[in-house]
Coordinates of N, CA and C in Angstrom, one line a residue:
X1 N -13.3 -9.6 -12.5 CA -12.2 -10.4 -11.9 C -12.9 -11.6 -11.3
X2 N -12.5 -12.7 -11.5 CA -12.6 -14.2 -11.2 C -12.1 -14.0 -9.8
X3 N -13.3 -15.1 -9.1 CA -12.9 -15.6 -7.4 C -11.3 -15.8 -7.3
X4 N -10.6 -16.5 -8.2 CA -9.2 -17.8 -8.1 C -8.4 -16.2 -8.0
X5 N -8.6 -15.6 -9.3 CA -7.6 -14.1 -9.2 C -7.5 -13.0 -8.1
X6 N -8.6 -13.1 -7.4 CA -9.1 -12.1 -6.2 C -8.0 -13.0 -5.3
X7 N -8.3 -14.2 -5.0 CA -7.9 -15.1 -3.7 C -6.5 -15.0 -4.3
X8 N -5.8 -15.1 -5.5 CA -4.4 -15.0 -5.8 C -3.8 -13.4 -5.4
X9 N -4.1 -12.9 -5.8 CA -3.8 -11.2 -5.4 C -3.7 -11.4 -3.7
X10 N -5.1 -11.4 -3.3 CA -5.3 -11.7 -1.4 C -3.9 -12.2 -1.1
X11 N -4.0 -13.0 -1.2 CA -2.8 -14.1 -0.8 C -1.6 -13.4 -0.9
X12 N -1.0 -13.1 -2.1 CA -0.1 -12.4 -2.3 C 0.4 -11.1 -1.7
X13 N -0.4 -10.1 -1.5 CA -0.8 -8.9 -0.9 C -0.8 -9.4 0.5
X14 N -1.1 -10.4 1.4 CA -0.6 -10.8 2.6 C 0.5 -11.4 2.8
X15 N 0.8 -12.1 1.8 CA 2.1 -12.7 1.5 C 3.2 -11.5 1.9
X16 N 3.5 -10.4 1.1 CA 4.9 -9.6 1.0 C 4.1 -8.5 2.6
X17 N 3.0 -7.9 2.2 CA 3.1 -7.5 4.1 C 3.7 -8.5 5.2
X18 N 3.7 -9.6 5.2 CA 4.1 -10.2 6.2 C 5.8 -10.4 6.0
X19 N 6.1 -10.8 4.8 CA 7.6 -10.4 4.7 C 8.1 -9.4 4.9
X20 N 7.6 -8.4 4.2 CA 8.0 -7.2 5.3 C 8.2 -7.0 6.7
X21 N 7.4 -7.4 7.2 CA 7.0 -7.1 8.6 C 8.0 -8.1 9.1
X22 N 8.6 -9.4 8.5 CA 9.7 -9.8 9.0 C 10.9 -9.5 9.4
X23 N 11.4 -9.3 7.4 CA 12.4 -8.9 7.2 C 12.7 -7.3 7.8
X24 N 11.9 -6.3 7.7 CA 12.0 -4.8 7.9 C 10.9 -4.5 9.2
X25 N 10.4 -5.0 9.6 CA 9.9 -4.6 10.9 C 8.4 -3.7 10.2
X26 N 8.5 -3.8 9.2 CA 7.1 -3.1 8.8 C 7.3 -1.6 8.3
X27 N 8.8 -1.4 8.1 CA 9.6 0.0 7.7 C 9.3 0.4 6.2
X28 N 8.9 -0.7 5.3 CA 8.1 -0.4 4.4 C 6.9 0.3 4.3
X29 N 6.0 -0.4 4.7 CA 4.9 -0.1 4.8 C 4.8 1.2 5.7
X30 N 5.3 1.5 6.7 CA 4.9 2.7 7.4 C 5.7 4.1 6.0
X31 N 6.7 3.9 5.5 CA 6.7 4.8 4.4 C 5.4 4.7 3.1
X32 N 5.5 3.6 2.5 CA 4.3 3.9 1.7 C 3.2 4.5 2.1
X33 N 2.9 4.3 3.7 CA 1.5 5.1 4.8 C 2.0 6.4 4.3
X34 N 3.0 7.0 4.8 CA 3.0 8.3 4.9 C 3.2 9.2 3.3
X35 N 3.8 8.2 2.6 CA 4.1 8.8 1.5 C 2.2 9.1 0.7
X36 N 1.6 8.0 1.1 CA -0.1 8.0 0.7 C -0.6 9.0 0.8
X37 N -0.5 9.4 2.5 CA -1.3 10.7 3.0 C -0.7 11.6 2.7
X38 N 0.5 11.7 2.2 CA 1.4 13.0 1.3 C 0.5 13.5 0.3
X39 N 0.4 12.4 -0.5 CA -0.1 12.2 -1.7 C -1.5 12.7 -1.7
X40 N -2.1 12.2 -1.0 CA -3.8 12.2 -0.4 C -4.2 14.1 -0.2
X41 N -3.3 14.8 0.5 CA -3.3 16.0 1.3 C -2.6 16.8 -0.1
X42 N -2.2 16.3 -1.3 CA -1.5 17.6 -1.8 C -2.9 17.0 -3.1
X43 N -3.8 16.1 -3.1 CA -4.4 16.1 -4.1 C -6.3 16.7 -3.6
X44 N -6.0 16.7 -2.4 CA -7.3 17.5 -1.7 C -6.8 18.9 -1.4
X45 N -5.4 19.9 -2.0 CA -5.5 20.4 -2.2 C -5.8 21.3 -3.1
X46 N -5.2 20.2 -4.5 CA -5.9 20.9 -5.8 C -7.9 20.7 -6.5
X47 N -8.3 20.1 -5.1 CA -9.8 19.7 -5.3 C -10.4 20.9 -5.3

């Protein structure tokens, strides 16, 4: 991955967090959080 693609992604990936965080108060992201550690805890238990 090229510097320009990393700093494009970056940018972007702070881009829509912050939209979020506008428009929805960050109601987004706190489900993706939980839905993660859902995810995270049912795949450390088939470990």
């Amino acid at each position: 991955m090229t510097d320009r693609i990393a700093l494009v992604l970056g940018l972007l990936i702070v881009g829509l967090v912050g939209l979020d965080v506008f428009l929805n108060g960050g109601a987004s992201l706190i489900f993706l959080a939980r839905k993660l550690l859902s995810l995270m805890d049912y795949l450390r238990f088939w470990k």
